[in-house]
Amino acid sequence: MPNNSEGIGTKVSVKGDKEYKNALSQISRQLTVLNTDMKASQSAFGAQAETMDGMHDRLEKLNEIYEVQAKKVELIREQLEKAKAEYGENSKQADDLQIALNRATAQMNGTANQITTTEQGLKTLAEAQRLAGDETDASSMTLKEAEQALKAAGEGAEEMAGSVDDAGDAAGEVGDAAEDASGGVGSFAESLLEAAGAVGGGFLDGVQGLLGALGSIGWACVEALGEAFDTNPILKSIQTR
């Protein structure tokens, strides 16, 4: 039966039509061989088809299929241009070849998508095996297991980052408190020096005034304690022991 999907069913009497049909038939046989070869090869891996070795095998077979599909697309495109030139843009011959070209392009793009997915899977496996380290034999790790391992590692990294942020916030609060305390002490000392300087009229006098002020504070504390001992019977009893 004629294969209309390849644009062969329509009698296209453009130059090179026989060569086109022969080339297209040869490409179709190649694709059949390659597709069945990939199925047989992948089936041999069984449950290990999603491991590093299995996915490398799949990628190799997909690339071979893609190369032949690209040749098929180019072959149909060339024949379509010939049909358009001889029969016109909207001729039945051109339409049939356009349909064949669209289908061949869709198949080629589908293979390209599988190649991309397989390459991403191999990267995931490689990253998971790197995290596993040399002490762990990760050659039998499947893609699903690799994805779970990377997810767990990512969650652990997020928790660690959160802990580091919390520690940073705590350190910042301690630093702010220390800065406030330092500023308070500095302001107190500065005020005393200014006051002492105003009293003494000079740097040396200011220092002496500061020492005198501190001494006055000390004597005031002593006097206050003395009054407390005198007026409080409990403290007074302690003082007499």
PDB file of C-alpha atoms in Angstrom:
ATOM      1  CA  MET A   1       0.000   0.000   0.000  1.00  0.00           C
ATOM      2  CA  PRO A   2       1.259   3.513  -0.705  1.00  0.00           C
ATOM      3  CA  ASN A   3       2.525   5.437   2.294  1.00  0.00           C
ATOM      4  CA  ASN A   4       0.835   8.829   2.104  1.00  0.00           C
ATOM      5  CA  SER A   5       2.569   9.983   5.308  1.00  0.00           C
ATOM      6  CA  GLU A   6       5.853  10.081   3.383  1.00  0.00           C
ATOM      7  CA  GLY A   7       4.417  11.890   0.354  1.00  0.00           C
ATOM      8  CA  ILE A   8       4.855   8.803  -1.819  1.00  0.00           C
ATOM      9  CA  GLY A   9       1.193   8.030  -2.508  1.00  0.00           C
ATOM     10  CA  THR A  10       0.796  11.037  -4.796  1.00  0.00           C
ATOM     11  CA  LYS A  11       2.238  10.688  -8.286  1.00  0.00           C
ATOM     12  CA  VAL A  12       4.863  13.398  -8.225  1.00  0.00           C
ATOM     13  CA  SER A  13       6.632  13.453 -11.570  1.00  0.00           C
ATOM     14  CA  VAL A  14       9.265  15.988 -10.577  1.00  0.00           C
ATOM     15  CA  LYS A  15      12.824  15.382 -11.599  1.00  0.00           C
ATOM     16  CA  GLY A  16      14.527  12.861  -9.287  1.00  0.00           C
ATOM     17  CA  ASP A  17      11.272  11.378  -7.966  1.00  0.00           C
ATOM     18  CA  LYS A  18      12.552   7.806  -8.267  1.00  0.00           C
ATOM     19  CA  GLU A  19      15.756   8.668  -6.444  1.00  0.00           C
ATOM     20  CA  TYR A  20      13.698  10.389  -3.751  1.00  0.00           C
ATOM     21  CA  LYS A  21      11.522   7.331  -3.171  1.00  0.00           C
ATOM     22  CA  ASN A  22      14.532   5.024  -3.001  1.00  0.00           C
ATOM     23  CA  ALA A  23      16.346   7.294  -0.554  1.00  0.00           C
ATOM     24  CA  LEU A  24      13.242   7.659   1.584  1.00  0.00           C
ATOM     25  CA  SER A  25      12.714   3.905   1.660  1.00  0.00           C
ATOM     26  CA  GLN A  26      16.314   3.376   2.731  1.00  0.00           C
ATOM     27  CA  ILE A  27      16.002   5.922   5.532  1.00  0.00           C
ATOM     28  CA  SER A  28      12.790   4.309   6.766  1.00  0.00           C
ATOM     29  CA  ARG A  29      14.576   0.927   6.978  1.00  0.00           C
ATOM     30  CA  GLN A  30      17.438   2.520   8.902  1.00  0.00           C
ATOM     31  CA  LEU A  31      15.019   4.052  11.393  1.00  0.00           C
ATOM     32  CA  THR A  32      13.237   0.741  11.884  1.00  0.00           C
ATOM     33  CA  VAL A  33      16.552  -0.977  12.635  1.00  0.00           C
ATOM     34  CA  LEU A  34      17.682   1.758  15.013  1.00  0.00           C
ATOM     35  CA  ASN A  35      14.384   1.926  16.928  1.00  0.00           C
ATOM     36  CA  THR A  36      14.191  -1.846  17.404  1.00  0.00           C
ATOM     37  CA  ASP A  37      17.864  -1.917  18.378  1.00  0.00           C
ATOM     38  CA  MET A  38      17.244   0.671  21.111  1.00  0.00           C
ATOM     39  CA  LYS A  39      14.239  -1.256  22.429  1.00  0.00           C
ATOM     40  CA  ALA A  40      16.251  -4.479  22.548  1.00  0.00           C
ATOM     41  CA  SER A  41      19.224  -2.785  24.207  1.00  0.00           C
ATOM     42  CA  GLN A  42      17.120  -0.999  26.820  1.00  0.00           C
ATOM     43  CA  SER A  43      15.159  -4.117  27.634  1.00  0.00           C
ATOM     44  CA  ALA A  44      18.434  -5.878  28.476  1.00  0.00           C
ATOM     45  CA  PHE A  45      19.002  -3.403  31.312  1.00  0.00           C
ATOM     46  CA  GLY A  46      15.658  -4.197  32.890  1.00  0.00           C
ATOM     47  CA  ALA A  47      15.292  -2.369  36.202  1.00  0.00           C
ATOM     48  CA  GLN A  48      18.732  -0.808  35.621  1.00  0.00           C
ATOM     49  CA  ALA A  49      17.592   1.154  32.553  1.00  0.00           C
ATOM     50  CA  GLU A  50      17.501   4.333  34.660  1.00  0.00           C
ATOM     51  CA  THR A  51      21.075   3.917  35.942  1.00  0.00           C
ATOM     52  CA  MET A  52      24.130   5.688  34.541  1.00  0.00           C
ATOM     53  CA  ASP A  53      25.003   2.840  32.156  1.00  0.00           C
ATOM     54  CA  GLY A  54      21.438   2.371  30.978  1.00  0.00           C
ATOM     55  CA  MET A  55      20.937   6.051  30.284  1.00  0.00           C
ATOM     56  CA  HIS A  56      24.260   6.371  28.471  1.00  0.00           C
ATOM     57  CA  ASP A  57      23.144   3.530  26.200  1.00  0.00           C
ATOM     58  CA  ARG A  58      19.798   5.264  25.592  1.00  0.00           C
ATOM     59  CA  LEU A  59      21.488   8.569  24.794  1.00  0.00           C
ATOM     60  CA  GLU A  60      23.785   6.922  22.274  1.00  0.00           C
ATOM     61  CA  LYS A  61      20.875   5.217  20.503  1.00  0.00           C
ATOM     62  CA  LEU A  62      18.746   8.379  20.513  1.00  0.00           C
ATOM     63  CA  ASN A  63      21.537  10.396  18.895  1.00  0.00           C
ATOM     64  CA  GLU A  64      21.843   7.810  16.118  1.00  0.00           C
ATOM     65  CA  ILE A  65      18.099   7.933  15.513  1.00  0.00           C
ATOM     66  CA  TYR A  66      18.086  11.735  15.510  1.00  0.00           C
ATOM     67  CA  GLU A  67      20.804  11.931  12.861  1.00  0.00           C
ATOM     68  CA  VAL A  68      18.829   9.704  10.482  1.00  0.00           C
ATOM     69  CA  GLN A  69      15.580  11.569  11.193  1.00  0.00           C
ATOM     70  CA  ALA A  70      17.342  14.835  10.334  1.00  0.00           C
ATOM     71  CA  LYS A  71      18.386  13.354   6.978  1.00  0.00           C
ATOM     72  CA  LYS A  72      14.791  12.319   6.345  1.00  0.00           C
ATOM     73  CA  VAL A  73      13.516  15.822   7.113  1.00  0.00           C
ATOM     74  CA  GLU A  74      16.049  17.357   4.752  1.00  0.00           C
ATOM     75  CA  LEU A  75      15.222  14.874   2.004  1.00  0.00           C
ATOM     76  CA  ILE A  76      11.480  15.616   2.177  1.00  0.00           C
ATOM     77  CA  ARG A  77      12.099  19.358   2.337  1.00  0.00           C
ATOM     78  CA  GLU A  78      14.173  19.257  -0.862  1.00  0.00           C
ATOM     79  CA  GLN A  79      11.469  17.266  -2.643  1.00  0.00           C
ATOM     80  CA  LEU A  80       8.800  19.691  -1.417  1.00  0.00           C
ATOM     81  CA  GLU A  81      10.670  22.635  -2.940  1.00  0.00           C
ATOM     82  CA  LYS A  82      10.858  20.777  -6.255  1.00  0.00           C
ATOM     83  CA  ALA A  83       7.107  20.064  -6.179  1.00  0.00           C
ATOM     84  CA  LYS A  84       6.315  23.700  -5.412  1.00  0.00           C
ATOM     85  CA  ALA A  85       8.472  24.840  -8.317  1.00  0.00           C
ATOM     86  CA  GLU A  86       6.793  22.483 -10.803  1.00  0.00           C
ATOM     87  CA  TYR A  87       3.179  22.299  -9.532  1.00  0.00           C
ATOM     88  CA  GLY A  88       2.800  25.438  -7.418  1.00  0.00           C
ATOM     89  CA  GLU A  89       2.612  26.326  -3.738  1.00  0.00           C
ATOM     90  CA  ASN A  90      -0.965  25.093  -3.245  1.00  0.00           C
ATOM     91  CA  SER A  91      -0.837  21.992  -5.396  1.00  0.00           C
ATOM     92  CA  LYS A  92      -1.870  18.577  -4.073  1.00  0.00           C
ATOM     93  CA  GLN A  93       1.649  17.305  -4.655  1.00  0.00           C
ATOM     94  CA  ALA A  94       3.094  20.100  -2.510  1.00  0.00           C
ATOM     95  CA  ASP A  95       0.444  19.633   0.200  1.00  0.00           C
ATOM     96  CA  ASP A  96       1.153  15.901   0.508  1.00  0.00           C
ATOM     97  CA  LEU A  97       4.868  16.522   0.821  1.00  0.00           C
ATOM     98  CA  GLN A  98       4.235  19.306   3.364  1.00  0.00           C
ATOM     99  CA  ILE A  99       2.211  16.887   5.501  1.00  0.00           C
ATOM    100  CA  ALA A 100       5.031  14.325   5.263  1.00  0.00           C
ATOM    101  CA  LEU A 101       7.561  17.004   6.233  1.00  0.00           C
ATOM    102  CA  ASN A 102       5.488  18.107   9.250  1.00  0.00           C
ATOM    103  CA  ARG A 103       5.221  14.528  10.520  1.00  0.00           C
ATOM    104  CA  ALA A 104       8.919  13.832  10.026  1.00  0.00           C
ATOM    105  CA  THR A 105       9.817  17.100  11.795  1.00  0.00           C
ATOM    106  CA  ALA A 106       7.550  16.250  14.738  1.00  0.00           C
ATOM    107  CA  GLN A 107       9.239  12.853  15.094  1.00  0.00           C
ATOM    108  CA  MET A 108      12.679  14.441  14.965  1.00  0.00           C
ATOM    109  CA  ASN A 109      11.721  17.057  17.581  1.00  0.00           C
ATOM    110  CA  GLY A 110      10.312  14.311  19.815  1.00  0.00           C
ATOM    111  CA  THR A 111      13.655  12.521  19.676  1.00  0.00           C
ATOM    112  CA  ALA A 112      15.470  15.794  20.432  1.00  0.00           C
ATOM    113  CA  ASN A 113      13.311  16.231  23.530  1.00  0.00           C
ATOM    114  CA  GLN A 114      14.153  12.707  24.677  1.00  0.00           C
ATOM    115  CA  ILE A 115      17.850  13.468  24.204  1.00  0.00           C
ATOM    116  CA  THR A 116      17.551  16.595  26.350  1.00  0.00           C
ATOM    117  CA  THR A 117      15.665  14.723  29.076  1.00  0.00           C
ATOM    118  CA  THR A 118      18.230  11.903  29.060  1.00  0.00           C
ATOM    119  CA  GLU A 119      21.143  14.356  29.284  1.00  0.00           C
ATOM    120  CA  GLN A 120      19.511  16.085  32.245  1.00  0.00           C
ATOM    121  CA  GLY A 121      18.989  12.706  33.901  1.00  0.00           C
ATOM    122  CA  LEU A 122      22.658  11.853  33.454  1.00  0.00           C
ATOM    123  CA  LYS A 123      23.652  15.167  35.053  1.00  0.00           C
ATOM    124  CA  THR A 124      21.372  14.400  37.998  1.00  0.00           C
ATOM    125  CA  LEU A 125      22.924  10.953  38.417  1.00  0.00           C
ATOM    126  CA  ALA A 126      26.451  12.376  38.183  1.00  0.00           C
ATOM    127  CA  GLU A 127      25.718  15.017  40.842  1.00  0.00           C
ATOM    128  CA  ALA A 128      24.124  12.482  43.193  1.00  0.00           C
ATOM    129  CA  GLN A 129      27.051  10.108  42.783  1.00  0.00           C
ATOM    130  CA  ARG A 130      29.482  12.971  43.461  1.00  0.00           C
ATOM    131  CA  LEU A 131      27.670  13.729  46.718  1.00  0.00           C
ATOM    132  CA  ALA A 132      27.694  10.028  47.624  1.00  0.00           C
ATOM    133  CA  GLY A 133      31.510  10.111  47.557  1.00  0.00           C
ATOM    134  CA  ASP A 134      34.103   7.460  46.819  1.00  0.00           C
ATOM    135  CA  GLU A 135      33.140   5.340  49.822  1.00  0.00           C
ATOM    136  CA  THR A 136      29.713   4.551  48.353  1.00  0.00           C
ATOM    137  CA  ASP A 137      29.160   2.435  45.234  1.00  0.00           C
ATOM    138  CA  ALA A 138      26.578   4.521  43.407  1.00  0.00           C
ATOM    139  CA  SER A 139      26.871   2.766  40.035  1.00  0.00           C
ATOM    140  CA  SER A 140      23.510   1.052  40.554  1.00  0.00           C
ATOM    141  CA  MET A 141      21.742   4.246  41.668  1.00  0.00           C
ATOM    142  CA  THR A 142      18.619   4.914  39.632  1.00  0.00           C
ATOM    143  CA  LEU A 143      17.467   8.320  38.435  1.00  0.00           C
ATOM    144  CA  LYS A 144      14.610   8.327  40.963  1.00  0.00           C
ATOM    145  CA  GLU A 145      17.004   7.573  43.814  1.00  0.00           C
ATOM    146  CA  ALA A 146      19.362  10.298  42.604  1.00  0.00           C
ATOM    147  CA  GLU A 147      16.539  12.854  42.524  1.00  0.00           C
ATOM    148  CA  GLN A 148      15.529  11.911  46.082  1.00  0.00           C
ATOM    149  CA  ALA A 149      19.143  12.168  47.290  1.00  0.00           C
ATOM    150  CA  LEU A 150      19.582  15.624  45.762  1.00  0.00           C
ATOM    151  CA  LYS A 151      16.266  16.775  47.207  1.00  0.00           C
ATOM    152  CA  ALA A 152      17.309  15.640  50.694  1.00  0.00           C
ATOM    153  CA  ALA A 153      20.686  17.353  50.286  1.00  0.00           C
ATOM    154  CA  GLY A 154      18.961  20.556  49.227  1.00  0.00           C
ATOM    155  CA  GLU A 155      16.644  20.517  52.222  1.00  0.00           C
ATOM    156  CA  GLY A 156      19.622  19.941  54.520  1.00  0.00           C
ATOM    157  CA  ALA A 157      21.450  22.876  52.957  1.00  0.00           C
ATOM    158  CA  GLU A 158      18.415  25.117  53.482  1.00  0.00           C
ATOM    159  CA  GLU A 159      18.224  24.148  57.170  1.00  0.00           C
ATOM    160  CA  MET A 160      21.928  24.840  57.600  1.00  0.00           C
ATOM    161  CA  ALA A 161      21.564  28.207  55.885  1.00  0.00           C
ATOM    162  CA  GLY A 162      18.689  29.033  58.238  1.00  0.00           C
ATOM    163  CA  SER A 163      20.834  28.175  61.255  1.00  0.00           C
ATOM    164  CA  VAL A 164      23.648  30.354  59.959  1.00  0.00           C
ATOM    165  CA  ASP A 165      21.205  33.235  59.468  1.00  0.00           C
ATOM    166  CA  ASP A 166      19.910  32.814  63.025  1.00  0.00           C
ATOM    167  CA  ALA A 167      23.461  32.809  64.381  1.00  0.00           C
ATOM    168  CA  GLY A 168      24.236  35.893  62.345  1.00  0.00           C
ATOM    169  CA  ASP A 169      21.182  37.688  63.710  1.00  0.00           C
ATOM    170  CA  ALA A 170      22.158  36.773  67.282  1.00  0.00           C
ATOM    171  CA  ALA A 171      25.701  37.990  66.730  1.00  0.00           C
ATOM    172  CA  GLY A 172      24.318  41.204  65.293  1.00  0.00           C
ATOM    173  CA  GLU A 173      22.169  41.759  68.360  1.00  0.00           C
ATOM    174  CA  VAL A 174      25.150  41.180  70.658  1.00  0.00           C
ATOM    175  CA  GLY A 175      27.183  43.592  68.596  1.00  0.00           C
ATOM    176  CA  ASP A 176      24.448  46.234  68.784  1.00  0.00           C
ATOM    177  CA  ALA A 177      24.211  45.804  72.557  1.00  0.00           C
ATOM    178  CA  ALA A 178      27.962  46.106  72.925  1.00  0.00           C
ATOM    179  CA  GLU A 179      27.968  49.194  70.764  1.00  0.00           C
ATOM    180  CA  ASP A 180      25.178  50.760  72.824  1.00  0.00           C
ATOM    181  CA  ALA A 181      27.010  49.953  76.068  1.00  0.00           C
ATOM    182  CA  SER A 182      30.240  51.347  74.724  1.00  0.00           C
ATOM    183  CA  GLY A 183      28.486  54.472  73.570  1.00  0.00           C
ATOM    184  CA  GLY A 184      26.849  54.900  76.967  1.00  0.00           C
ATOM    185  CA  VAL A 185      30.085  54.577  78.877  1.00  0.00           C
ATOM    186  CA  GLY A 186      31.845  56.871  76.441  1.00  0.00           C
ATOM    187  CA  SER A 187      29.139  59.502  76.718  1.00  0.00           C
ATOM    188  CA  PHE A 188      29.220  59.344  80.521  1.00  0.00           C
ATOM    189  CA  ALA A 189      33.002  59.738  80.645  1.00  0.00           C
ATOM    190  CA  GLU A 190      32.904  62.481  78.026  1.00  0.00           C
ATOM    191  CA  SER A 191      30.288  64.375  80.021  1.00  0.00           C
ATOM    192  CA  LEU A 192      32.352  64.113  83.187  1.00  0.00           C
ATOM    193  CA  LEU A 193      35.468  65.316  81.390  1.00  0.00           C
ATOM    194  CA  GLU A 194      33.622  68.243  79.892  1.00  0.00           C
ATOM    195  CA  ALA A 195      32.215  69.161  83.275  1.00  0.00           C
ATOM    196  CA  ALA A 196      35.584  68.800  84.929  1.00  0.00           C
ATOM    197  CA  GLY A 197      37.254  70.806  82.174  1.00  0.00           C
ATOM    198  CA  ALA A 198      34.747  73.606  82.604  1.00  0.00           C
ATOM    199  CA  VAL A 199      35.498  73.686  86.293  1.00  0.00           C
ATOM    200  CA  GLY A 200      39.258  73.599  85.948  1.00  0.00           C
ATOM    201  CA  GLY A 201      39.625  75.679  82.802  1.00  0.00           C
ATOM    202  CA  GLY A 202      42.207  73.340  81.223  1.00  0.00           C
ATOM    203  CA  PHE A 203      43.065  69.752  80.385  1.00  0.00           C
ATOM    204  CA  LEU A 204      45.077  69.039  83.531  1.00  0.00           C
ATOM    205  CA  ASP A 205      42.561  70.852  85.658  1.00  0.00           C
ATOM    206  CA  GLY A 206      39.829  68.937  83.885  1.00  0.00           C
ATOM    207  CA  VAL A 207      41.387  65.604  84.764  1.00  0.00           C
ATOM    208  CA  GLN A 208      41.856  66.669  88.351  1.00  0.00           C
ATOM    209  CA  GLY A 209      38.258  67.860  88.416  1.00  0.00           C
ATOM    210  CA  LEU A 210      37.112  64.476  87.081  1.00  0.00           C
ATOM    211  CA  LEU A 211      39.036  62.636  89.776  1.00  0.00           C
ATOM    212  CA  GLY A 212      37.578  64.925  92.356  1.00  0.00           C
ATOM    213  CA  ALA A 213      34.082  64.340  91.050  1.00  0.00           C
ATOM    214  CA  LEU A 214      34.570  60.580  91.171  1.00  0.00           C
ATOM    215  CA  GLY A 215      35.940  60.919  94.705  1.00  0.00           C
ATOM    216  CA  SER A 216      32.913  62.928  95.741  1.00  0.00           C
ATOM    217  CA  ILE A 217      30.678  60.233  94.349  1.00  0.00           C
ATOM    218  CA  GLY A 218      32.618  57.649  96.359  1.00  0.00           C
ATOM    219  CA  TRP A 219      32.370  59.629  99.608  1.00  0.00           C
ATOM    220  CA  ALA A 220      28.670  60.196  98.997  1.00  0.00           C
ATOM    221  CA  CYS A 221      28.202  56.432  98.712  1.00  0.00           C
ATOM    222  CA  VAL A 222      30.156  55.898 101.936  1.00  0.00           C
ATOM    223  CA  GLU A 223      28.096  58.494 103.801  1.00  0.00           C
ATOM    224  CA  ALA A 224      24.879  56.982 102.485  1.00  0.00           C
ATOM    225  CA  LEU A 225      25.924  53.543 103.688  1.00  0.00           C
ATOM    226  CA  GLY A 226      26.846  54.957 107.070  1.00  0.00           C
ATOM    227  CA  GLU A 227      23.452  56.549 107.487  1.00  0.00           C
ATOM    228  CA  ALA A 228      21.820  53.282 106.441  1.00  0.00           C
ATOM    229  CA  PHE A 229      23.744  51.363 109.110  1.00  0.00           C
ATOM    230  CA  ASP A 230      22.812  53.948 111.732  1.00  0.00           C
ATOM    231  CA  THR A 231      19.107  54.051 110.941  1.00  0.00           C
ATOM    232  CA  ASN A 232      18.496  50.376 110.063  1.00  0.00           C
ATOM    233  CA  PRO A 233      18.580  48.108 113.145  1.00  0.00           C
ATOM    234  CA  ILE A 234      19.338  44.989 111.139  1.00  0.00           C
ATOM    235  CA  LEU A 235      22.298  46.586 109.354  1.00  0.00           C
ATOM    236  CA  LYS A 236      23.414  48.108 112.634  1.00  0.00           C
ATOM    237  CA  SER A 237      23.430  44.690 114.281  1.00  0.00           C
ATOM    238  CA  ILE A 238      25.578  43.362 111.445  1.00  0.00           C
ATOM    239  CA  GLN A 239      27.989  46.255 111.815  1.00  0.00           C
ATOM    240  CA  THR A 240      28.517  45.551 115.543  1.00  0.00           C
ATOM    241  CA  ARG A 241      29.366  41.841 115.013  1.00  0.00           C
TER     242      ARG A 241
END
